[in-house]
Coordinates of N, CA and C in Angstrom, one line a residue:
Chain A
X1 N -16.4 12.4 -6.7 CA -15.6 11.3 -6.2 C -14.2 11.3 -6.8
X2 N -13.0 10.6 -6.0 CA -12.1 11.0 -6.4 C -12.1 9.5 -7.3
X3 N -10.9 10.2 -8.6 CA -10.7 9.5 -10.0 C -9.3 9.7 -10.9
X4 N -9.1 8.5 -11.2 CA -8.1 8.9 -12.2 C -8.4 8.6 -13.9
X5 N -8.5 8.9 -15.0 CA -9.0 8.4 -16.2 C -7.7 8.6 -17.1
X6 N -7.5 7.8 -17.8 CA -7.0 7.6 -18.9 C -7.2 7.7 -20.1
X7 N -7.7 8.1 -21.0 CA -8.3 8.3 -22.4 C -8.0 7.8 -23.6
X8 N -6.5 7.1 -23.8 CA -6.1 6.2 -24.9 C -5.9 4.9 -23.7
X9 N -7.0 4.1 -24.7 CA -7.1 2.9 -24.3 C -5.9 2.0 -24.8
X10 N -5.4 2.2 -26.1 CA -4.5 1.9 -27.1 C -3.5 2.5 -28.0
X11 N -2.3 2.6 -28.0 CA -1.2 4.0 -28.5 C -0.7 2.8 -29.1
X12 N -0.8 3.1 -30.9 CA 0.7 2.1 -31.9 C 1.0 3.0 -32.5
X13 N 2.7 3.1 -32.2 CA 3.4 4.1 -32.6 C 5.0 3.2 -33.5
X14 N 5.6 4.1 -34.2 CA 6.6 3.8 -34.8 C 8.0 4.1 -33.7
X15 N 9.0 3.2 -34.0 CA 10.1 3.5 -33.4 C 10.5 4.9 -33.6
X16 N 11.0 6.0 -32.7 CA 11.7 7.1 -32.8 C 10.2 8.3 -32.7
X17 N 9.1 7.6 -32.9 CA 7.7 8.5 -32.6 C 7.8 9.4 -31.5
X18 N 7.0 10.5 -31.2 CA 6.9 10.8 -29.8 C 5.7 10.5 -29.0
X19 N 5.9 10.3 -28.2 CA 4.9 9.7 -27.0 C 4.3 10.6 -26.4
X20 N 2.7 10.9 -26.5 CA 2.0 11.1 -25.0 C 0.5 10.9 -24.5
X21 N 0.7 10.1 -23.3 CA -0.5 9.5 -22.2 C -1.1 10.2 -21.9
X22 N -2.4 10.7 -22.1 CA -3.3 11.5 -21.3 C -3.5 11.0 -19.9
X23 N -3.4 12.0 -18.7 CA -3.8 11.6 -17.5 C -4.6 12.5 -17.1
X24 N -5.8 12.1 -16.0 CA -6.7 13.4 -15.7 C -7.2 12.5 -14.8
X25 N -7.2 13.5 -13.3 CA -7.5 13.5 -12.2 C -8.7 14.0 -11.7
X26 N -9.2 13.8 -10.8 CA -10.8 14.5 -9.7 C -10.1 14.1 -8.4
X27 N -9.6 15.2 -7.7 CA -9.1 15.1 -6.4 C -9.3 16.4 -6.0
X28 N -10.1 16.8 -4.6 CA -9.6 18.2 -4.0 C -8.3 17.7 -3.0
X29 N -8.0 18.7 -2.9 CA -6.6 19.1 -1.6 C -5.8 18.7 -2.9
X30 N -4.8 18.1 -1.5 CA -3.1 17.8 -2.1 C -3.8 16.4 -2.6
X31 N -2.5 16.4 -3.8 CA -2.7 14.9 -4.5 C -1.2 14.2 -5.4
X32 N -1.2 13.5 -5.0 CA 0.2 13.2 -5.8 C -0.2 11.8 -6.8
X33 N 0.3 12.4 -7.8 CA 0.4 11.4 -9.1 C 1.7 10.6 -9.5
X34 N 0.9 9.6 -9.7 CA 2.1 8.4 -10.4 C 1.9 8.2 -11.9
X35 N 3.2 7.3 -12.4 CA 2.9 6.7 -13.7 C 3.8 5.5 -13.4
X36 N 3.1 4.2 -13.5 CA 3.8 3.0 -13.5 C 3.6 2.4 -14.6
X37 N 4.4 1.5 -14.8 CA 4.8 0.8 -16.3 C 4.6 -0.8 -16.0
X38 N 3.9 -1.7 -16.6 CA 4.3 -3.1 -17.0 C 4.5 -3.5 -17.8
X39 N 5.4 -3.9 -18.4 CA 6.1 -4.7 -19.2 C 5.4 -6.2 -19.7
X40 N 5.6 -6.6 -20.1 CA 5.0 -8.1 -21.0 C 5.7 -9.2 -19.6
X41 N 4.5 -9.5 -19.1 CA 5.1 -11.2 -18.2 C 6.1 -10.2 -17.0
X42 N 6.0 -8.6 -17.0 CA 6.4 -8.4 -15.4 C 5.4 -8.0 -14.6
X43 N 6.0 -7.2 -13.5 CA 5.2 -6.4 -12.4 C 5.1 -5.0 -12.8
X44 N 4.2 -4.6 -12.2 CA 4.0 -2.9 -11.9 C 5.5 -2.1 -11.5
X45 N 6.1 -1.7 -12.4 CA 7.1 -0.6 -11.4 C 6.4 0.7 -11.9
X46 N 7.3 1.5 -11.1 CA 7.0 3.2 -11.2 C 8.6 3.8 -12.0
X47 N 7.7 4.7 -12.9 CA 8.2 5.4 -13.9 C 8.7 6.7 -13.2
X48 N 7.7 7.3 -12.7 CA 8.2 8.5 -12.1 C 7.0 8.9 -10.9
X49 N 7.0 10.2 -10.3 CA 6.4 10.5 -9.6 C 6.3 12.1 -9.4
X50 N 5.1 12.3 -8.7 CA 4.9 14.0 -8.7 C 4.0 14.2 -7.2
X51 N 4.6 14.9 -6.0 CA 3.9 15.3 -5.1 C 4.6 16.4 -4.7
X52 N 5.5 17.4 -5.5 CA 5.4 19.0 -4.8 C 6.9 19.1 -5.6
X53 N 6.8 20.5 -5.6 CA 8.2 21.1 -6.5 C 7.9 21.4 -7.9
X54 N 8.8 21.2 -8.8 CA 8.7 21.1 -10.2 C 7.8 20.3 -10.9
X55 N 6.8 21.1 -11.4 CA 5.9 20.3 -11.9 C 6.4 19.4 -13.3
X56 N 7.4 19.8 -13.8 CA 7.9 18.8 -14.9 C 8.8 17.6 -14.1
X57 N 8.4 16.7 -13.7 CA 9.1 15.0 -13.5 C 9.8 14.9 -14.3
X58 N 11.2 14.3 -14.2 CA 11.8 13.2 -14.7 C 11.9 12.0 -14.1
X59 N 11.5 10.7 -15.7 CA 11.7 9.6 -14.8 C 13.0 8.6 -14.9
X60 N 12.6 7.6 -15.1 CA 13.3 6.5 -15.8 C 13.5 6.3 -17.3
X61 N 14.4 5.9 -17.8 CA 14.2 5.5 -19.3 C 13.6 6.6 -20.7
X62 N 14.1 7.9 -19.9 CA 13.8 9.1 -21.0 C 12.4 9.5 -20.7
X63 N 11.6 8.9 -19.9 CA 10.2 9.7 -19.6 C 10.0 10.8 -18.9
X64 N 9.5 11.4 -19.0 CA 9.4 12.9 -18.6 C 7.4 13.3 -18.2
X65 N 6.7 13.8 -17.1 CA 5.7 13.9 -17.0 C 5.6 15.1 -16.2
X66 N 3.8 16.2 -17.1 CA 3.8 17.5 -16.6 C 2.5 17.8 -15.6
X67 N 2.6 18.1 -14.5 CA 1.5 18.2 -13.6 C 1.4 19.4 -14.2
X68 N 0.1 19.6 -14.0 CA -1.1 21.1 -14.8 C -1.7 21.3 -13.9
X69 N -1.9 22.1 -12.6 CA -2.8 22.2 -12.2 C -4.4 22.4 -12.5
X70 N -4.2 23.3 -13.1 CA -5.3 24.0 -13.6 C -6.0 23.2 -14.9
X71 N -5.3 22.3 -15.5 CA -6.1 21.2 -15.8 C -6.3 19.9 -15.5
X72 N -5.9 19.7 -14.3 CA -6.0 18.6 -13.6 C -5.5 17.5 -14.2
X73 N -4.3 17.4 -14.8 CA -4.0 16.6 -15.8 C -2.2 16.1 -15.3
X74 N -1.7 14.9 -15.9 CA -0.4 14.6 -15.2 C 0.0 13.8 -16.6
X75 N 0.2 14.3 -18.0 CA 0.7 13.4 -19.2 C 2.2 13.0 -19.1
X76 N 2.3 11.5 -19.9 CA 3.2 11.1 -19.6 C 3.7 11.4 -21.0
X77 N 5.0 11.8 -20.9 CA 5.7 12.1 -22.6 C 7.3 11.5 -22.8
X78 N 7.5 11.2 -23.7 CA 8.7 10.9 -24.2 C 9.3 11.1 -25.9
X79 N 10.0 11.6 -26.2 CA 10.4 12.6 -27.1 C 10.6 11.3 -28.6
X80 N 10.9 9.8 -28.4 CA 11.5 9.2 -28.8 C 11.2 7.8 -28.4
X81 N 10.3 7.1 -28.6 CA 9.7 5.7 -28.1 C 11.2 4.7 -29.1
X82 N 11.0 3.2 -27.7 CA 12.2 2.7 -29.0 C 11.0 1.3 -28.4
X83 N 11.0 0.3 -29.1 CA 10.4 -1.1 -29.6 C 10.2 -1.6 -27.9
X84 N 11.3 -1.4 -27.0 CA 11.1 -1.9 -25.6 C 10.1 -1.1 -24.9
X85 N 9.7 0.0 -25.5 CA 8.9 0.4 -24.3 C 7.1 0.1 -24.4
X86 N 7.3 -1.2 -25.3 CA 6.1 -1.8 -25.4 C 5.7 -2.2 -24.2
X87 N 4.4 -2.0 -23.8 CA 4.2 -2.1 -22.6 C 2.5 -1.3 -22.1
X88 N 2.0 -1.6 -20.6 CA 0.9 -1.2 -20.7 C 1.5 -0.1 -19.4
X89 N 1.1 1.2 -19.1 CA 1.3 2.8 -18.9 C 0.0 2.7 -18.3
X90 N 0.3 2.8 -16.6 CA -0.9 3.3 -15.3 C -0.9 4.4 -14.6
X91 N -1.9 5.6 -14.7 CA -1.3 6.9 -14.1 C -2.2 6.1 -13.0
X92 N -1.4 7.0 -11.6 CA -2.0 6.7 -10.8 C -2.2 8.0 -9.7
X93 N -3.1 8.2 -8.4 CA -2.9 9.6 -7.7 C -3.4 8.7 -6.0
X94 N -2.6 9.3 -5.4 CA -3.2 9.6 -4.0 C -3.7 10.7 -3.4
X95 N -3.9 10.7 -2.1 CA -3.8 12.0 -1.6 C -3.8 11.8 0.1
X96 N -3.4 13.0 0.7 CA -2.9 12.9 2.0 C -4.6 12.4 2.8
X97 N -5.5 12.5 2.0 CA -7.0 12.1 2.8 C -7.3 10.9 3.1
X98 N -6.3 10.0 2.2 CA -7.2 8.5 2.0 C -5.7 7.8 2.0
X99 N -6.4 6.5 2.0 CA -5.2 5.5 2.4 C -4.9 4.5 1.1
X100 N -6.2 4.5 0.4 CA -5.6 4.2 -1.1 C -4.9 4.9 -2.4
X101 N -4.5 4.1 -3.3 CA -3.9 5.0 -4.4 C -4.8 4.3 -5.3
X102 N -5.6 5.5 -6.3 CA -6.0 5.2 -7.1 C -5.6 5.0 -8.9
X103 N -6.3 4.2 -9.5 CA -5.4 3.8 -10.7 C -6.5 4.4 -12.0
X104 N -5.8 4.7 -13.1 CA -6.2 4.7 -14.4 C -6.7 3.3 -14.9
X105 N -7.3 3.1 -16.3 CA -7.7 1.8 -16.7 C -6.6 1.1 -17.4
X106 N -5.0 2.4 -17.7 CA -4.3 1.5 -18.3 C -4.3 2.3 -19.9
X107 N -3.5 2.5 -20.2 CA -3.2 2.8 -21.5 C -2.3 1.3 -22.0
X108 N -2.6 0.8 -23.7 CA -1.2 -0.1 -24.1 C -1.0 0.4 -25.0
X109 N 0.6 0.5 -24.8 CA 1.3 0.9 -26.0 C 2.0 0.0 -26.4
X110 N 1.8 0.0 -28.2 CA 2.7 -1.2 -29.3 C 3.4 0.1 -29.6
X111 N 5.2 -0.4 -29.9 CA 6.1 0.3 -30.5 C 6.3 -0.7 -31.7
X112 N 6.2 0.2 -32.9 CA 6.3 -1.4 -34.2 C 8.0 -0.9 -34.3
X113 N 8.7 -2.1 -34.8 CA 9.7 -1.7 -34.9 C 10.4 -1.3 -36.6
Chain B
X1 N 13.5 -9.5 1.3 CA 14.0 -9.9 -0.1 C 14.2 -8.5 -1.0
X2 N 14.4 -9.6 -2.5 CA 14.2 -8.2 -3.2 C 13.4 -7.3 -3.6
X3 N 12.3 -8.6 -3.5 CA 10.8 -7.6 -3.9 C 10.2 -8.1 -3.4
X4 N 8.8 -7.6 -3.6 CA 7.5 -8.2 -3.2 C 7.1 -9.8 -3.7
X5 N 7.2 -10.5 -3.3 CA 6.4 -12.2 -3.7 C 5.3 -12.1 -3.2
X6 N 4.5 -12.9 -4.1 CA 3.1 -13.8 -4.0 C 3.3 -14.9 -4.7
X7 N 2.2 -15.8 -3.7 CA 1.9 -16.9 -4.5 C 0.5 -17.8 -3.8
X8 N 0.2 -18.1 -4.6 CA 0.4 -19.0 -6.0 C 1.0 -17.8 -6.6
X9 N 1.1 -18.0 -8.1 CA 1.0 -17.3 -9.2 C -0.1 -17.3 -10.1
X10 N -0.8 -18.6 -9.9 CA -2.1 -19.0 -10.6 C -2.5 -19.8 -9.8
X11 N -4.1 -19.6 -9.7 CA -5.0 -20.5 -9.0 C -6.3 -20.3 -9.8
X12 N -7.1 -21.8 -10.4 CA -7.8 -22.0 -10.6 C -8.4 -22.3 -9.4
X13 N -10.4 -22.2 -9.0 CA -11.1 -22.6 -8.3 C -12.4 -22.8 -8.1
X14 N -13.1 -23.5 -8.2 CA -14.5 -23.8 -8.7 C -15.2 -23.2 -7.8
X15 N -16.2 -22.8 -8.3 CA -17.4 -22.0 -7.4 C -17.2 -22.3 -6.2
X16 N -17.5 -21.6 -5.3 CA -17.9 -22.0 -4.0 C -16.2 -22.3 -2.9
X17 N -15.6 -22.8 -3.2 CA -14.3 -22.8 -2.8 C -13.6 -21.8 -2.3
X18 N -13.0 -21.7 -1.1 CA -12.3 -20.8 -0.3 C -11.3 -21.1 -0.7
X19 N -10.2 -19.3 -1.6 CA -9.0 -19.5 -1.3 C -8.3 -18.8 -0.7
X20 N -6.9 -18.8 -0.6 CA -6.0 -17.9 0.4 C -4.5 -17.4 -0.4
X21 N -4.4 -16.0 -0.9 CA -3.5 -15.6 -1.7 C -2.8 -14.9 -0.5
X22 N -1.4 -15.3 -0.8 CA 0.1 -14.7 0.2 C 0.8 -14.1 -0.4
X23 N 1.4 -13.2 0.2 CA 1.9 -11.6 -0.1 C 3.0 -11.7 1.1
X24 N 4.4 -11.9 0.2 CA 5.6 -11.0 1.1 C 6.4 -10.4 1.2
X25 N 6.0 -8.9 1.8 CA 6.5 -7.6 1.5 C 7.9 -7.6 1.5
X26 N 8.4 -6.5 1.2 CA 9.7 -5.9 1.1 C 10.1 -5.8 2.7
X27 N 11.2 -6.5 3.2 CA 11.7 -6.4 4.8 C 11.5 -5.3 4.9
X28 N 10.9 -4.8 6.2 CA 11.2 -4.0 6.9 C 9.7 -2.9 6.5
X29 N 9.3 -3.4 5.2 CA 8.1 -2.5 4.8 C 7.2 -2.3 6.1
X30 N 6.7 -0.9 6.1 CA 5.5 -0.7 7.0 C 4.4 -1.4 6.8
X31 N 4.2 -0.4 5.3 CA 3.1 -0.3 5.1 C 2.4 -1.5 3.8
X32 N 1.2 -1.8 3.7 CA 1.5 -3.3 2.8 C -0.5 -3.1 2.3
X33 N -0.9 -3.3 1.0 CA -1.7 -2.9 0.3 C -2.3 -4.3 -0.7
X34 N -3.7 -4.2 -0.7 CA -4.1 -5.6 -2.0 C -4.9 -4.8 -2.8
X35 N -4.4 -5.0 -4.1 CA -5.7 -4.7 -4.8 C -6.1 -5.8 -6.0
X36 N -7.3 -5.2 -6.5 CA -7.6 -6.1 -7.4 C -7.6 -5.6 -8.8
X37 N -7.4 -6.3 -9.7 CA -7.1 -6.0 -11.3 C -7.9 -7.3 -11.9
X38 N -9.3 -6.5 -12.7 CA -10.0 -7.1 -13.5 C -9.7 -7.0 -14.6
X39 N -9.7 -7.9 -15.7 CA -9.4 -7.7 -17.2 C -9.6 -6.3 -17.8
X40 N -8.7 -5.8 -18.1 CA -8.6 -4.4 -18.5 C -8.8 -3.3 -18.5
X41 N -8.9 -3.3 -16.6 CA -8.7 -2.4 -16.2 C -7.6 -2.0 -15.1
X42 N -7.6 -0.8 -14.4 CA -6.3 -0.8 -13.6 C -6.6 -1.4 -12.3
X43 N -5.3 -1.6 -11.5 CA -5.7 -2.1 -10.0 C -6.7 -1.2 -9.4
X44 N -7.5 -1.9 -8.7 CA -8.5 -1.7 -7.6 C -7.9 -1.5 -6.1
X45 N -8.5 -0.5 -5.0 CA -7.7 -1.1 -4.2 C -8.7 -1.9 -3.3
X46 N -7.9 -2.5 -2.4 CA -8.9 -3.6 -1.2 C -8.6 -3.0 -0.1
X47 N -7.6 -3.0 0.7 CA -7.3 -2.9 1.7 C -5.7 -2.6 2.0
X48 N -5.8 -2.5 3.5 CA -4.4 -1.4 3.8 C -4.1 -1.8 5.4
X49 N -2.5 -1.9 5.2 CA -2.2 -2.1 6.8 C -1.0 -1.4 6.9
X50 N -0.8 -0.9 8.2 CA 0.3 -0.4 8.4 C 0.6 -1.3 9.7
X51 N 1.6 -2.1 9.7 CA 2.3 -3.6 10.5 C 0.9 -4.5 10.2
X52 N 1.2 -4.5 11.5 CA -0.5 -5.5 11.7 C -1.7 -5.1 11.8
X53 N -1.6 -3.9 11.8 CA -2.8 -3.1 12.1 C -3.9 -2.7 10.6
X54 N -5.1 -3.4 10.5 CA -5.7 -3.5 9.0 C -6.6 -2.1 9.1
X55 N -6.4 -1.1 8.7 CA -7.0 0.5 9.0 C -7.7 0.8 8.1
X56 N -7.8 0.5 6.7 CA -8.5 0.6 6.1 C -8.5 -1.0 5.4
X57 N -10.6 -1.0 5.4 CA -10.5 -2.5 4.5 C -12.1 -2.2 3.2
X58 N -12.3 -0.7 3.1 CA -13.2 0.0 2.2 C -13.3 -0.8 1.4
X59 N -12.3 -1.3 0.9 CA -12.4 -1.5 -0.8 C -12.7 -2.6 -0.9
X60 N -12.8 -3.5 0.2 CA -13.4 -5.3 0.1 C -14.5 -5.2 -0.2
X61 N -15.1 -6.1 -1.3 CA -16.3 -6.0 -2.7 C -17.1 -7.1 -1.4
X62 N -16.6 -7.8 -0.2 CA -18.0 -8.1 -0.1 C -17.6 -9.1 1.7
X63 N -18.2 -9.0 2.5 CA -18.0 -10.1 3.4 C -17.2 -11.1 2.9
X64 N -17.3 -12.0 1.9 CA -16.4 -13.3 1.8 C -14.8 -12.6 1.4
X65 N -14.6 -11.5 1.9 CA -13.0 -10.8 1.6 C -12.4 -10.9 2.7
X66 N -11.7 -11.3 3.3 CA -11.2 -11.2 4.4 C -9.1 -11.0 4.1
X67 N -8.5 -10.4 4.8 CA -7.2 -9.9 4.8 C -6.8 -10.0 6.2
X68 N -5.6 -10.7 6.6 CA -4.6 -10.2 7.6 C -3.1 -10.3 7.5
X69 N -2.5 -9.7 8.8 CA -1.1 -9.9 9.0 C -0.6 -10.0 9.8
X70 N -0.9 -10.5 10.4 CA -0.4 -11.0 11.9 C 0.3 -10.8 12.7
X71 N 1.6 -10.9 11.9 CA 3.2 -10.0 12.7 C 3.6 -8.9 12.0
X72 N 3.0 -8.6 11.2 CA 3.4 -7.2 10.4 C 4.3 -7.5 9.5
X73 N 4.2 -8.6 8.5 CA 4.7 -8.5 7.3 C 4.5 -9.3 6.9
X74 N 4.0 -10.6 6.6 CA 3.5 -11.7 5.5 C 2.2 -11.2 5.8
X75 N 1.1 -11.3 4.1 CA -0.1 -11.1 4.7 C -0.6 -11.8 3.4
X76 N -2.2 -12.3 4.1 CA -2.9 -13.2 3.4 C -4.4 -12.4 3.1
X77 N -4.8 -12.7 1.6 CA -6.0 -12.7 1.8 C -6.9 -14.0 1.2
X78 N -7.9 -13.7 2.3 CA -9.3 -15.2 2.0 C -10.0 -14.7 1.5
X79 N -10.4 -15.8 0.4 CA -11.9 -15.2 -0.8 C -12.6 -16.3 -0.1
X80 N -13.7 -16.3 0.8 CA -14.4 -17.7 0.8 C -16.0 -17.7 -0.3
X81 N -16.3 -18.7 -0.2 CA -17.1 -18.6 -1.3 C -17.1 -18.2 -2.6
X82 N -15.9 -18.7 -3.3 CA -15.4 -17.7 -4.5 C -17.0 -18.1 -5.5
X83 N -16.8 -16.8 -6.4 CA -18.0 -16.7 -7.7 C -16.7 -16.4 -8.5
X84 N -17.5 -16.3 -9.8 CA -16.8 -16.1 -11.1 C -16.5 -14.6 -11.1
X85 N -17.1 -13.7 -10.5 CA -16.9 -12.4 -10.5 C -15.5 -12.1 -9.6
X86 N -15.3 -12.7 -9.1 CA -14.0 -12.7 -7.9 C -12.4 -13.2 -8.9
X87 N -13.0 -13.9 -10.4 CA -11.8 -13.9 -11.1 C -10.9 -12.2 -11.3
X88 N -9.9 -12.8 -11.1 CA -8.6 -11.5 -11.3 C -7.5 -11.4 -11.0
X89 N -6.6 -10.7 -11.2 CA -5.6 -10.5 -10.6 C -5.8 -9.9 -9.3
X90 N -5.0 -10.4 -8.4 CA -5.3 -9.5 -6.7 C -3.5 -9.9 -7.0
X91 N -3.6 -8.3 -6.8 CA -1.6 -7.7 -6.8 C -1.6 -7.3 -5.3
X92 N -0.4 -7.3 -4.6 CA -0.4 -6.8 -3.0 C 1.5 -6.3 -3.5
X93 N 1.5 -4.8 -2.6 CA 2.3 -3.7 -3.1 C 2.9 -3.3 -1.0
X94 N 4.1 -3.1 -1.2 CA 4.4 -2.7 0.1 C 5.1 -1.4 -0.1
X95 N 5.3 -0.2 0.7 CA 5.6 0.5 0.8 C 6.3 0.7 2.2
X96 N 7.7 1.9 2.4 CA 8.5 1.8 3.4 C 8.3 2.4 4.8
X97 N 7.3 3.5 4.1 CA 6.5 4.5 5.3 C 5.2 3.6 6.2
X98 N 4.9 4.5 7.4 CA 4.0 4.5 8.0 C 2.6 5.4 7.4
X99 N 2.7 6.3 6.7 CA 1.9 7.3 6.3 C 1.1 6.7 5.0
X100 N 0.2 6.7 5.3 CA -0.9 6.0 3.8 C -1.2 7.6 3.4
X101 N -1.7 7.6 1.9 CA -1.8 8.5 1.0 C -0.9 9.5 0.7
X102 N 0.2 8.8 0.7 CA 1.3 9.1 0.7 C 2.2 9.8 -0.4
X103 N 3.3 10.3 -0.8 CA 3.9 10.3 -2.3 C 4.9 9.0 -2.3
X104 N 4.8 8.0 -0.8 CA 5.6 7.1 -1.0 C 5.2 6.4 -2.1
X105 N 6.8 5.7 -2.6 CA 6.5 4.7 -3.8 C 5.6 3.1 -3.3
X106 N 4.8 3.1 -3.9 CA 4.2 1.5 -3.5 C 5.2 0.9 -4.5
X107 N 5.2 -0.8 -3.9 CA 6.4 -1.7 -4.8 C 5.3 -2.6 -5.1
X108 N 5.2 -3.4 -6.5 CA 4.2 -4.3 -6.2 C 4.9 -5.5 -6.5
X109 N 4.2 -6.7 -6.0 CA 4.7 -7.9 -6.1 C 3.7 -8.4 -7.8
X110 N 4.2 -9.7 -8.3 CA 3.7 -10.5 -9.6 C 2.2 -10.2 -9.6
X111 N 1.8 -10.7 -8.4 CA 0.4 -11.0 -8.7 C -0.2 -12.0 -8.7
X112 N -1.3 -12.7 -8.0 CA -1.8 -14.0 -8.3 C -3.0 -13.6 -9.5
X113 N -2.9 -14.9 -10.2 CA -4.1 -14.8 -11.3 C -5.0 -15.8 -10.8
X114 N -6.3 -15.1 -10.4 CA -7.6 -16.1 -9.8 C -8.6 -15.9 -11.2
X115 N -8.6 -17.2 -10.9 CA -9.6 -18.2 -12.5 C -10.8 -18.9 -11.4
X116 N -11.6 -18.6 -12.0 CA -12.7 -19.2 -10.7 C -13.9 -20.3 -12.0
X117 N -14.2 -21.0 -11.7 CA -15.1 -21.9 -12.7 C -16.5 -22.2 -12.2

């Protein structure tokens, strides 16, 4: 069945730490992955995105994410966390088969400052 | 608009009670999406339309789910008979394309928070 999992339920890190989200997919065919961000008291936006080309993404706000094929994996990294990017981190994947996008359970990240 | 609206924002509702959460997409959006978010986990999806047309509704947990959109862009969904298990967030997300499963960006709106008693 197709799936997305996340594996840190919880990331507290220090300001200037480096950051990274495990993501891991179960998709055959084509599949395209997301990573969306919410913020404290916002909405879901999107951080970045990956459906064909360079498997290294750049996103928004210094994030950077690497599709692996061969490990079916899409981590989200950032070299340098700063106190705002407290927040909860949703990989997410489609695919040209289906009409939904499926979601991770959510990673939250505390930046202490 | 600018983004996606819903509302309520919050709705309490006691067992048994039919409610009706509204979703209004981004002008001009095709394509328009509900899902559901249980306490700590990620969104669920529900359902999918592309205008008015509801093409996929898989992911509705049960007959009392009901979704439309009539002219192809406000869209409602009905819980009738709500249970306590139907508490959550139900987020609804529009996207610009016609094409579901897409690399399009989904946009999501706030969210309504359903509290059921």
């Amino acid at each position: 069945a197709q799936s997305v999992s996340q594996h840190n339920h919880h990331v507290i890190l220090s300001e200037a730490a480096s950051l990274e989200l495990g993501c891991n997919y179960s998709y055959g065919g084509t599949v395209n992955l997301f990573w969306y961000v919410q913020y404290p008291g916002q909405h879901l936006q999107l951080l970045l995105k990956y459906f064909s080309g360079d498997p290294l993404v750049k996103g928004i706000k210094g994030f950077e994410a690497e599709f692996i094929k061969s490990k079916f994996s899409f981590n989200l990294r950032k070299p340098s966390v700063q106190w705002s990017d407290t927040a909860e981190y949703f990989c997410a994947a489609t695919s040209n088969n289906n009409n939904d996008m499926r979601f991770g359970a959510g990673t939250r990240l505390t930046v202490k400052p | 608009g600018a983004g996606v609206s819903q509302s309520p924002r919050y709705k309490v509702a006691k067992r048994g009670q039919d409610v009706a959460l509204r979703c209004d997409p981004i002008s001009g959006h095709v394509s328009l999406f509900w899902y559901q978010q249980a306490l700590g986990q990620g969104p669920e999806f529900l359902t999918y339309f592309q205008n008015e047309a509801q093409l996929d509704k898989s992911g509705l947990p049960s007959d009392r789910f009901f979704a439309e959109r009539p002219e192809g862009s406000v869209s409602t969904l009905k819980i009738q008979r709500t249970q306590q298990e139907d508490s959550a967030v139900y987020l609804c997300a529009s996207s610009l394309t016609r094409t579901s499963g897409s690399a399009e960006t989904q946009y999501f709106g706030p969210g309504t928070r359903l509290l059921v008693l």
